[in-house]
């Protein structure tokens, strides 16, 4: 299935059988990840910037301080590459060469545009909901000063590719009888027990 | 402490109190992460590429297929930004604005150089050891063809900055009495139960 009409230059070339261009795969990865790494050219050279993000239909939103040099660069429409990577496992092969990693990733290319001020409250709610479902109805909503201080950028999902590796090691036929354990050590990102924070006690 | 003499353009500006430039902090983050996102300019624009990596003293090694377009660009000395991000928790504040994330990240700028062929076996062992300690003595070592097919790149740790956020939400004084649960939901990446893979059964 190929919902996204990703142009040739942004399609997966390396191990192309792992590529996916359907909405279901792309959305599932974006909805599970918490941090995107946004690549772009800054004044001092290329940057790969970790950013909290949230998917909003067929776009991805990122946010940050309006005064940040990087946010200014991105808000001005700098070409960017937004990548989300989920690690699912370490793949232990019989040969060193075939050791690998199971992963699911999405790479989206394009330019972001600032979310207009009238759409900011809804967009901020999406971020708050991503932290905890229902949370936007509980936490004190952003006031005018906070809304103004926050830049929210929207990247449309147009030039998109997912890449997925799963399963075991691709050992060579002649290595299959080596007396070496081969398999997968699953890796996952899990939440722990919530820790309440007393009033007045801020960032450590 | 400031072991790394990171130049002004690559020092942390946004929330600079979270910046660290000492070896201990930088090494600990690099030694815990599994994937780096490498930002650089490719022919089709900026790329943020997820890559398995390993620290080797005061440098970071990445590897990939020698025929990959991205590896060729990086091997040619393209300026790059290598970022490793560990997520430690979701920070739930009383106000939407102060929701945040606890994280530890390292950003290293520079250019990588190919590891010479005579150093490749040792370098590959470091990758295998990163998957599982002791593994390089067990798995079949790379042969001449595999060594040739693998490009290994070394990025020296010179222009380096770590950024760390920990602790609870930075709520405003006037929000402290709001009847809203505030605290941290820890997040961690954990290994699961290893799954043995039968001979002959390759990548799903």
CSV table of C-alpha atoms in Angstrom, one decimal:
chain,number,residue,atom,x,y,z
A,1,UNK,CA,0.0,0.0,0.0
A,2,UNK,CA,1.3,3.4,-0.8
A,3,UNK,CA,-0.8,6.3,0.5
A,4,UNK,CA,2.1,8.8,0.5
A,5,UNK,CA,3.3,9.7,-3.0
A,6,UNK,CA,6.9,10.2,-1.7
A,7,UNK,CA,9.2,11.5,-4.4
A,8,UNK,CA,12.1,9.3,-5.5
A,9,UNK,CA,14.8,11.3,-3.7
A,10,UNK,CA,13.1,10.7,-0.3
A,11,UNK,CA,12.2,7.1,-0.8
A,12,UNK,CA,14.1,4.4,1.1
A,13,UNK,CA,17.0,3.0,-0.9
A,14,UNK,CA,19.1,1.1,1.6
A,15,UNK,CA,17.3,-2.3,2.2
A,16,UNK,CA,14.2,-1.0,0.3
A,17,UNK,CA,12.2,-4.1,1.2
A,18,UNK,CA,11.9,-2.5,4.7
A,19,UNK,CA,10.1,0.6,3.4
A,20,UNK,CA,6.5,1.4,4.0
A,21,UNK,CA,4.5,4.3,2.6
A,22,UNK,CA,1.0,3.6,4.0
A,23,UNK,CA,-0.8,5.8,6.5
A,24,UNK,CA,-1.4,3.0,9.0
A,25,UNK,CA,2.3,2.2,9.4
A,26,UNK,CA,3.4,5.8,9.5
A,27,UNK,CA,0.7,7.0,11.9
A,28,UNK,CA,1.3,4.1,14.3
A,29,UNK,CA,5.0,4.9,14.6
A,30,UNK,CA,4.4,8.6,15.0
A,31,UNK,CA,1.7,8.0,17.6
A,32,UNK,CA,4.0,5.8,19.7
A,33,UNK,CA,7.1,7.9,19.7
A,34,UNK,CA,7.7,10.8,22.1
A,35,UNK,CA,10.7,12.5,20.6
A,36,UNK,CA,11.5,13.4,17.0
A,37,UNK,CA,15.0,14.4,15.8
A,38,UNK,CA,14.7,17.3,13.4
A,39,UNK,CA,17.6,17.8,11.0
A,40,UNK,CA,18.1,21.1,9.3
A,41,UNK,CA,20.9,23.6,8.5
A,42,UNK,CA,21.4,26.2,11.2
A,43,UNK,CA,23.9,29.1,11.1
A,44,UNK,CA,26.5,27.0,12.7
A,45,UNK,CA,26.0,24.0,10.5
A,46,UNK,CA,23.7,21.0,10.4
A,47,UNK,CA,21.7,20.3,13.6
A,48,UNK,CA,19.8,17.2,14.7
A,49,UNK,CA,17.5,18.6,17.3
A,50,UNK,CA,15.5,16.4,19.7
A,51,UNK,CA,11.9,17.7,20.0
A,52,UNK,CA,8.7,16.6,21.6
A,53,UNK,CA,6.1,16.4,18.9
A,54,UNK,CA,2.5,15.3,18.3
A,55,UNK,CA,0.7,14.1,15.2
A,56,UNK,CA,-2.3,16.1,14.1
A,57,UNK,CA,-4.0,14.2,11.3
A,58,UNK,CA,-1.8,14.5,8.3
A,59,UNK,CA,0.8,16.7,9.9
A,60,UNK,CA,3.2,16.7,12.8
A,61,UNK,CA,3.4,19.6,15.3
A,62,UNK,CA,6.5,20.6,17.2
A,63,UNK,CA,6.8,23.5,19.6
A,64,UNK,CA,9.4,25.5,21.5
A,65,UNK,CA,10.3,28.9,22.7
A,66,UNK,CA,9.6,31.7,20.2
A,67,UNK,CA,13.0,33.2,21.1
A,68,UNK,CA,15.0,30.1,20.4
A,69,UNK,CA,17.4,30.5,17.5
A,70,UNK,CA,16.5,27.0,16.2
A,71,UNK,CA,12.8,27.7,16.3
A,72,UNK,CA,13.3,30.9,14.4
A,73,UNK,CA,15.2,29.0,11.7
A,74,UNK,CA,12.5,26.4,11.4
A,75,UNK,CA,9.7,29.0,11.5
A,76,UNK,CA,11.3,30.8,8.6
A,77,UNK,CA,10.7,27.7,6.5
A,78,UNK,CA,14.1,26.0,6.5
A,79,UNK,CA,14.0,22.6,4.8
A,80,UNK,CA,14.0,19.9,7.4
A,81,UNK,CA,13.9,16.2,8.0
A,82,UNK,CA,11.9,15.0,11.0
A,83,UNK,CA,12.7,11.5,12.1
A,84,UNK,CA,11.1,9.3,14.8
A,85,UNK,CA,12.8,6.1,15.7
A,86,UNK,CA,11.4,3.3,17.9
A,87,UNK,CA,13.8,0.5,19.0
A,88,UNK,CA,12.2,-2.9,19.3
A,89,UNK,CA,15.1,-5.2,19.8
A,90,UNK,CA,18.7,-6.2,19.5
A,91,UNK,CA,19.3,-8.9,16.9
A,92,UNK,CA,22.0,-11.4,17.8
A,93,UNK,CA,23.3,-13.3,14.9
A,94,UNK,CA,25.7,-16.2,14.6
A,95,UNK,CA,28.1,-13.9,12.7
A,96,UNK,CA,29.2,-10.5,13.9
A,97,UNK,CA,28.3,-9.1,10.5
A,98,UNK,CA,24.6,-9.9,10.7
A,99,UNK,CA,24.0,-8.4,14.1
A,100,UNK,CA,21.3,-5.9,13.8
A,101,UNK,CA,18.5,-4.0,15.5
A,102,UNK,CA,14.8,-4.3,15.1
A,103,UNK,CA,13.3,-0.8,14.7
A,104,UNK,CA,10.4,1.2,13.3
A,105,UNK,CA,11.2,4.7,12.0
A,106,UNK,CA,9.5,7.5,10.1
A,107,UNK,CA,11.3,10.1,8.1
A,108,UNK,CA,9.4,13.2,6.9
A,109,UNK,CA,10.9,15.9,4.7
A,110,UNK,CA,9.5,19.3,4.1
A,111,UNK,CA,9.2,22.8,5.6
A,112,UNK,CA,7.2,23.7,8.7
A,113,UNK,CA,4.9,26.7,9.0
A,114,UNK,CA,3.9,28.5,12.2
A,115,UNK,CA,0.4,27.6,13.6
A,116,UNK,CA,-1.7,30.8,13.6
A,117,UNK,CA,-2.5,32.3,17.0
A,118,UNK,CA,-6.2,31.4,16.8
A,119,UNK,CA,-5.3,27.7,16.3
A,120,UNK,CA,-2.7,27.6,19.1
A,121,UNK,CA,-4.9,26.7,22.0
A,122,UNK,CA,-6.2,23.5,20.3
A,123,UNK,CA,-2.7,22.7,19.1
A,124,UNK,CA,-1.3,23.0,22.7
A,125,UNK,CA,-4.1,20.8,23.9
A,126,UNK,CA,-2.8,18.1,21.6
A,127,UNK,CA,0.6,18.3,23.2
A,128,UNK,CA,-0.9,18.1,26.7
A,129,UNK,CA,-3.1,15.2,25.7
A,130,UNK,CA,0.0,13.4,24.4
A,131,UNK,CA,1.6,13.6,27.8
A,132,UNK,CA,-1.5,12.1,29.4
A,133,UNK,CA,-4.9,11.6,27.9
A,134,UNK,CA,-7.5,13.9,29.4
A,135,UNK,CA,-4.9,16.1,30.9
A,136,UNK,CA,-5.8,19.2,28.8
A,137,UNK,CA,-9.1,19.4,30.7
A,138,UNK,CA,-7.4,19.3,34.1
A,139,UNK,CA,-4.3,21.4,33.8
A,140,UNK,CA,-4.5,25.2,33.8
A,141,UNK,CA,-4.8,26.3,30.2
A,142,UNK,CA,-2.1,28.5,28.7
A,143,UNK,CA,-2.7,32.3,29.2
A,144,UNK,CA,-2.0,35.0,26.6
A,145,UNK,CA,1.6,35.5,27.6
A,146,UNK,CA,2.4,31.8,27.5
A,147,UNK,CA,0.6,31.4,24.1
A,148,UNK,CA,2.7,34.2,22.7
A,149,UNK,CA,5.9,32.8,24.1
A,150,UNK,CA,5.3,29.4,22.4
A,151,UNK,CA,6.0,28.9,18.8
A,152,UNK,CA,4.1,25.9,17.3
A,153,UNK,CA,5.2,24.6,13.9
A,154,UNK,CA,3.3,22.4,11.5
A,155,UNK,CA,5.0,20.0,9.1
A,156,UNK,CA,2.6,18.4,6.6
A,157,UNK,CA,3.0,14.7,6.0
A,158,UNK,CA,3.7,14.6,2.3
A,159,UNK,CA,7.3,13.4,1.7
A,160,UNK,CA,7.1,10.5,4.1
A,161,UNK,CA,8.7,7.1,4.4
A,162,UNK,CA,8.6,4.5,7.2
A,163,UNK,CA,11.3,1.8,7.6
A,164,UNK,CA,10.7,-1.3,9.6
A,165,UNK,CA,12.9,-4.2,10.6
A,166,UNK,CA,11.6,-7.1,12.6
A,167,UNK,CA,12.3,-10.7,13.1
A,168,UNK,CA,15.5,-12.6,13.6
A,169,UNK,CA,19.1,-12.5,12.2
A,170,UNK,CA,19.8,-12.9,8.5
A,171,UNK,CA,22.6,-15.4,9.1
A,172,UNK,CA,24.3,-16.9,6.1
A,173,UNK,CA,23.4,-20.6,5.3
A,174,UNK,CA,27.0,-21.7,6.0
A,175,UNK,CA,26.8,-20.3,9.5
A,176,UNK,CA,23.6,-21.9,10.6
A,177,UNK,CA,25.4,-24.8,12.4
A,178,UNK,CA,27.7,-22.7,14.4
A,179,UNK,CA,27.3,-23.3,18.1
A,180,UNK,CA,26.3,-19.7,18.7
A,181,UNK,CA,23.0,-18.6,20.4
A,182,UNK,CA,21.1,-16.5,17.9
A,183,UNK,CA,17.9,-14.6,18.4
A,184,UNK,CA,16.4,-11.3,19.5
A,185,UNK,CA,16.5,-9.4,22.8
A,186,UNK,CA,13.3,-7.3,22.7
A,187,UNK,CA,13.7,-3.7,23.9
A,188,UNK,CA,10.8,-1.5,24.8
A,189,UNK,CA,10.2,1.9,26.4
A,190,UNK,CA,7.9,1.6,29.4
A,191,UNK,CA,6.4,4.0,31.9
A,192,UNK,CA,7.2,3.6,35.6
A,193,UNK,CA,5.3,4.4,38.7
A,194,UNK,CA,4.2,8.1,38.8
A,195,UNK,CA,6.0,10.2,41.4
A,196,UNK,CA,3.9,13.1,42.9
A,197,UNK,CA,5.8,16.4,43.1
A,198,UNK,CA,5.2,18.6,46.1
A,199,UNK,CA,4.0,22.2,45.6
A,200,UNK,CA,6.9,24.6,45.4
A,201,UNK,CA,9.6,22.0,44.6
A,202,UNK,CA,10.7,22.6,41.0
A,203,UNK,CA,13.1,21.1,38.5
A,204,UNK,CA,16.0,19.4,40.2
B,1,UNK,CA,33.3,21.0,35.1
B,2,UNK,CA,34.1,21.7,31.5
B,3,UNK,CA,36.3,19.0,29.9
B,4,UNK,CA,35.2,19.8,26.4
B,5,UNK,CA,36.2,23.3,25.1
B,6,UNK,CA,33.0,23.5,22.9
B,7,UNK,CA,33.0,26.6,20.8
B,8,UNK,CA,30.3,29.3,21.5
B,9,UNK,CA,28.2,28.4,18.4
B,10,UNK,CA,27.8,24.8,19.6
B,11,UNK,CA,27.2,25.5,23.3
B,12,UNK,CA,23.6,25.2,24.7
B,13,UNK,CA,21.7,28.5,24.6
B,14,UNK,CA,18.2,27.5,25.3
B,15,UNK,CA,17.8,26.9,29.1
B,16,UNK,CA,21.6,27.0,29.4
B,17,UNK,CA,21.5,25.9,33.1
B,18,UNK,CA,20.8,22.4,31.8
B,19,UNK,CA,24.1,22.2,29.8
B,20,UNK,CA,27.0,20.0,30.8
B,21,UNK,CA,30.4,19.9,29.2
B,22,UNK,CA,32.2,17.3,31.3
B,23,UNK,CA,33.4,13.8,30.1
B,24,UNK,CA,31.6,11.9,32.8
B,25,UNK,CA,28.1,13.2,31.8
B,26,UNK,CA,28.7,13.0,28.1
B,27,UNK,CA,30.2,9.4,28.3
B,28,UNK,CA,27.4,8.1,30.5
B,29,UNK,CA,24.7,9.3,28.0
B,30,UNK,CA,26.6,8.0,25.0
B,31,UNK,CA,27.2,4.6,26.7
B,32,UNK,CA,23.6,4.1,27.6
B,33,UNK,CA,22.0,5.1,24.2
B,34,UNK,CA,21.6,2.7,21.3
B,35,UNK,CA,20.7,5.0,18.5
B,36,UNK,CA,22.1,8.3,17.4
B,37,UNK,CA,20.4,10.6,15.0
B,38,UNK,CA,22.9,12.1,12.6
B,39,UNK,CA,22.0,15.3,10.9
B,40,UNK,CA,23.8,16.4,7.7
B,41,UNK,CA,23.1,17.9,4.3
B,42,UNK,CA,22.5,15.2,1.6
B,43,UNK,CA,21.9,15.8,-2.1
B,44,UNK,CA,18.1,15.9,-1.5
B,45,UNK,CA,18.3,18.2,1.5
B,46,UNK,CA,18.9,17.8,5.2
B,47,UNK,CA,18.7,14.4,6.7
B,48,UNK,CA,18.3,13.2,10.3
B,49,UNK,CA,19.5,9.6,10.1
B,50,UNK,CA,19.0,7.0,12.9
B,51,UNK,CA,22.2,5.0,13.3
B,52,UNK,CA,23.6,2.4,15.7
B,53,UNK,CA,26.8,3.8,17.2
B,54,UNK,CA,29.3,3.0,19.9
B,55,UNK,CA,31.7,5.2,21.8
B,56,UNK,CA,35.4,4.5,21.5
B,57,UNK,CA,37.2,6.7,24.0
B,58,UNK,CA,37.0,10.3,22.8
B,59,UNK,CA,35.2,9.5,19.6
B,60,UNK,CA,32.0,7.9,18.4
B,61,UNK,CA,31.9,5.3,15.7
B,62,UNK,CA,29.0,4.7,13.3
B,63,UNK,CA,28.8,2.1,10.6
B,64,UNK,CA,26.9,1.1,7.5
B,65,UNK,CA,27.0,-0.2,4.0
B,66,UNK,CA,29.9,1.2,2.0
B,67,UNK,CA,27.5,1.5,-1.0
B,68,UNK,CA,24.9,3.6,0.9
B,69,UNK,CA,24.5,7.2,-0.5
B,70,UNK,CA,24.4,8.6,3.1
B,71,UNK,CA,27.5,6.7,4.2
B,72,UNK,CA,29.3,8.1,1.1
B,73,UNK,CA,28.3,11.6,2.0
B,74,UNK,CA,29.4,11.2,5.6
B,75,UNK,CA,32.7,9.4,4.6
B,76,UNK,CA,33.5,12.4,2.4
B,77,UNK,CA,33.6,14.6,5.4
B,78,UNK,CA,30.2,16.3,5.3
B,79,UNK,CA,29.7,18.5,8.4
B,80,UNK,CA,27.4,16.6,10.8
B,81,UNK,CA,25.6,16.8,14.1
B,82,UNK,CA,25.3,13.5,16.0
B,83,UNK,CA,22.6,13.5,18.7
B,84,UNK,CA,21.8,10.9,21.3
B,85,UNK,CA,18.6,11.4,23.4
B,86,UNK,CA,17.5,9.4,26.4
B,87,UNK,CA,14.0,9.9,27.7
B,88,UNK,CA,13.7,9.7,31.4
B,89,UNK,CA,10.2,10.9,32.2
B,90,UNK,CA,7.1,12.8,31.4
B,91,UNK,CA,6.7,15.9,33.6
B,92,UNK,CA,3.1,16.7,34.5
B,93,UNK,CA,2.6,20.3,35.7
B,94,UNK,CA,-0.3,22.1,37.2
B,95,UNK,CA,-0.4,24.3,34.1
B,96,UNK,CA,-0.3,23.1,30.5
B,97,UNK,CA,2.6,25.4,29.8
B,98,UNK,CA,5.0,23.8,32.2
B,99,UNK,CA,4.5,20.3,31.0
B,100,UNK,CA,7.9,19.0,30.1
B,101,UNK,CA,10.0,15.9,29.6
B,102,UNK,CA,13.0,14.7,31.6
B,103,UNK,CA,15.8,13.7,29.3
B,104,UNK,CA,19.5,13.4,28.8
B,105,UNK,CA,21.0,14.3,25.5
B,106,UNK,CA,24.4,14.7,23.8
B,107,UNK,CA,25.0,16.7,20.7
B,108,UNK,CA,28.4,16.4,18.9
B,109,UNK,CA,29.3,18.5,15.9
B,110,UNK,CA,32.2,17.8,13.5
B,111,UNK,CA,33.1,15.6,10.5
B,112,UNK,CA,33.7,11.9,10.5
B,113,UNK,CA,36.6,10.1,8.9
B,114,UNK,CA,36.7,6.5,7.6
B,115,UNK,CA,38.4,4.0,10.0
B,116,UNK,CA,41.4,2.5,8.2
B,117,UNK,CA,41.0,-1.1,7.1
B,118,UNK,CA,43.6,-2.4,9.6
B,119,UNK,CA,41.6,-0.9,12.5
B,120,UNK,CA,38.2,-2.2,11.3
B,121,UNK,CA,38.3,-5.6,13.1
B,122,UNK,CA,38.7,-4.0,16.5
B,123,UNK,CA,36.1,-1.3,15.7
B,124,UNK,CA,33.6,-3.9,14.6
B,125,UNK,CA,34.2,-5.8,17.8
B,126,UNK,CA,33.2,-2.7,19.7
B,127,UNK,CA,29.8,-2.7,17.9
B,128,UNK,CA,29.3,-6.4,18.6
B,129,UNK,CA,30.3,-5.9,22.3
B,130,UNK,CA,27.7,-3.1,22.5
B,131,UNK,CA,25.0,-5.5,21.5
B,132,UNK,CA,26.1,-8.0,24.2
B,133,UNK,CA,29.2,-7.9,26.3
B,134,UNK,CA,31.5,-10.8,25.4
B,135,UNK,CA,29.7,-11.4,22.1
B,136,UNK,CA,32.7,-10.6,19.9
B,137,UNK,CA,34.5,-13.7,21.2
B,138,UNK,CA,31.5,-15.9,20.4
B,139,UNK,CA,30.1,-14.8,17.0
B,140,UNK,CA,31.9,-15.6,13.8
B,141,UNK,CA,34.2,-12.7,13.0
B,142,UNK,CA,33.7,-10.7,9.9
B,143,UNK,CA,35.5,-12.0,6.8
B,144,UNK,CA,37.4,-10.0,4.2
B,145,UNK,CA,34.3,-9.5,2.1
B,146,UNK,CA,32.2,-8.3,5.0
B,147,UNK,CA,35.0,-6.0,6.2
B,148,UNK,CA,35.2,-4.4,2.8
B,149,UNK,CA,31.4,-4.0,2.6
B,150,UNK,CA,31.2,-2.2,5.9
B,151,UNK,CA,32.2,1.5,6.2
B,152,UNK,CA,33.0,2.6,9.7
B,153,UNK,CA,33.3,6.3,10.5
B,154,UNK,CA,34.9,8.0,13.4
B,155,UNK,CA,33.6,11.3,14.8
B,156,UNK,CA,36.0,12.8,17.4
B,157,UNK,CA,34.3,14.2,20.5
B,158,UNK,CA,35.5,17.9,20.4
B,159,UNK,CA,32.5,20.1,19.8
B,160,UNK,CA,30.2,18.4,22.4
B,161,UNK,CA,27.4,19.5,24.7
B,162,UNK,CA,25.2,17.5,26.9
B,163,UNK,CA,21.8,18.8,28.0
B,164,UNK,CA,20.0,17.3,31.0
B,165,UNK,CA,16.6,17.9,32.5
B,166,UNK,CA,15.5,16.1,35.7
B,167,UNK,CA,13.1,16.6,38.6
B,168,UNK,CA,9.6,17.9,38.7
B,169,UNK,CA,7.5,20.6,37.0
B,170,UNK,CA,8.5,24.3,37.2
B,171,UNK,CA,5.0,25.5,38.0
B,172,UNK,CA,4.4,29.2,38.7
B,173,UNK,CA,3.9,30.2,42.4
B,174,UNK,CA,0.3,31.2,41.7
B,175,UNK,CA,-0.6,27.7,40.4
B,176,UNK,CA,0.7,25.7,43.3
B,177,UNK,CA,-2.7,25.5,45.0
B,178,UNK,CA,-4.6,24.3,42.0
B,179,UNK,CA,-6.2,20.9,42.6
B,180,UNK,CA,-4.2,19.3,39.8
B,181,UNK,CA,-1.9,16.2,40.3
B,182,UNK,CA,1.6,17.2,39.5
B,183,UNK,CA,4.7,15.0,39.2
B,184,UNK,CA,6.7,12.8,37.0
B,185,UNK,CA,5.9,9.6,35.1
B,186,UNK,CA,9.3,7.9,34.8
B,187,UNK,CA,10.0,6.4,31.3
B,188,UNK,CA,12.8,3.9,30.7
B,189,UNK,CA,14.0,1.6,27.9
B,190,UNK,CA,14.2,-2.0,29.2
B,191,UNK,CA,15.3,-5.3,27.7
B,192,UNK,CA,12.8,-8.1,27.5
B,193,UNK,CA,13.1,-11.9,27.6
B,194,UNK,CA,15.5,-13.1,24.8
B,195,UNK,CA,13.8,-15.0,22.0
B,196,UNK,CA,15.9,-17.7,20.4
B,197,UNK,CA,15.8,-17.8,16.6
B,198,UNK,CA,15.8,-21.2,14.8
B,199,UNK,CA,18.5,-21.9,12.2
B,200,UNK,CA,17.3,-20.9,8.7
B,201,UNK,CA,14.5,-18.6,9.9
B,202,UNK,CA,15.6,-15.1,8.9
B,203,UNK,CA,14.2,-11.5,9.2
B,204,UNK,CA,10.4,-11.5,9.3
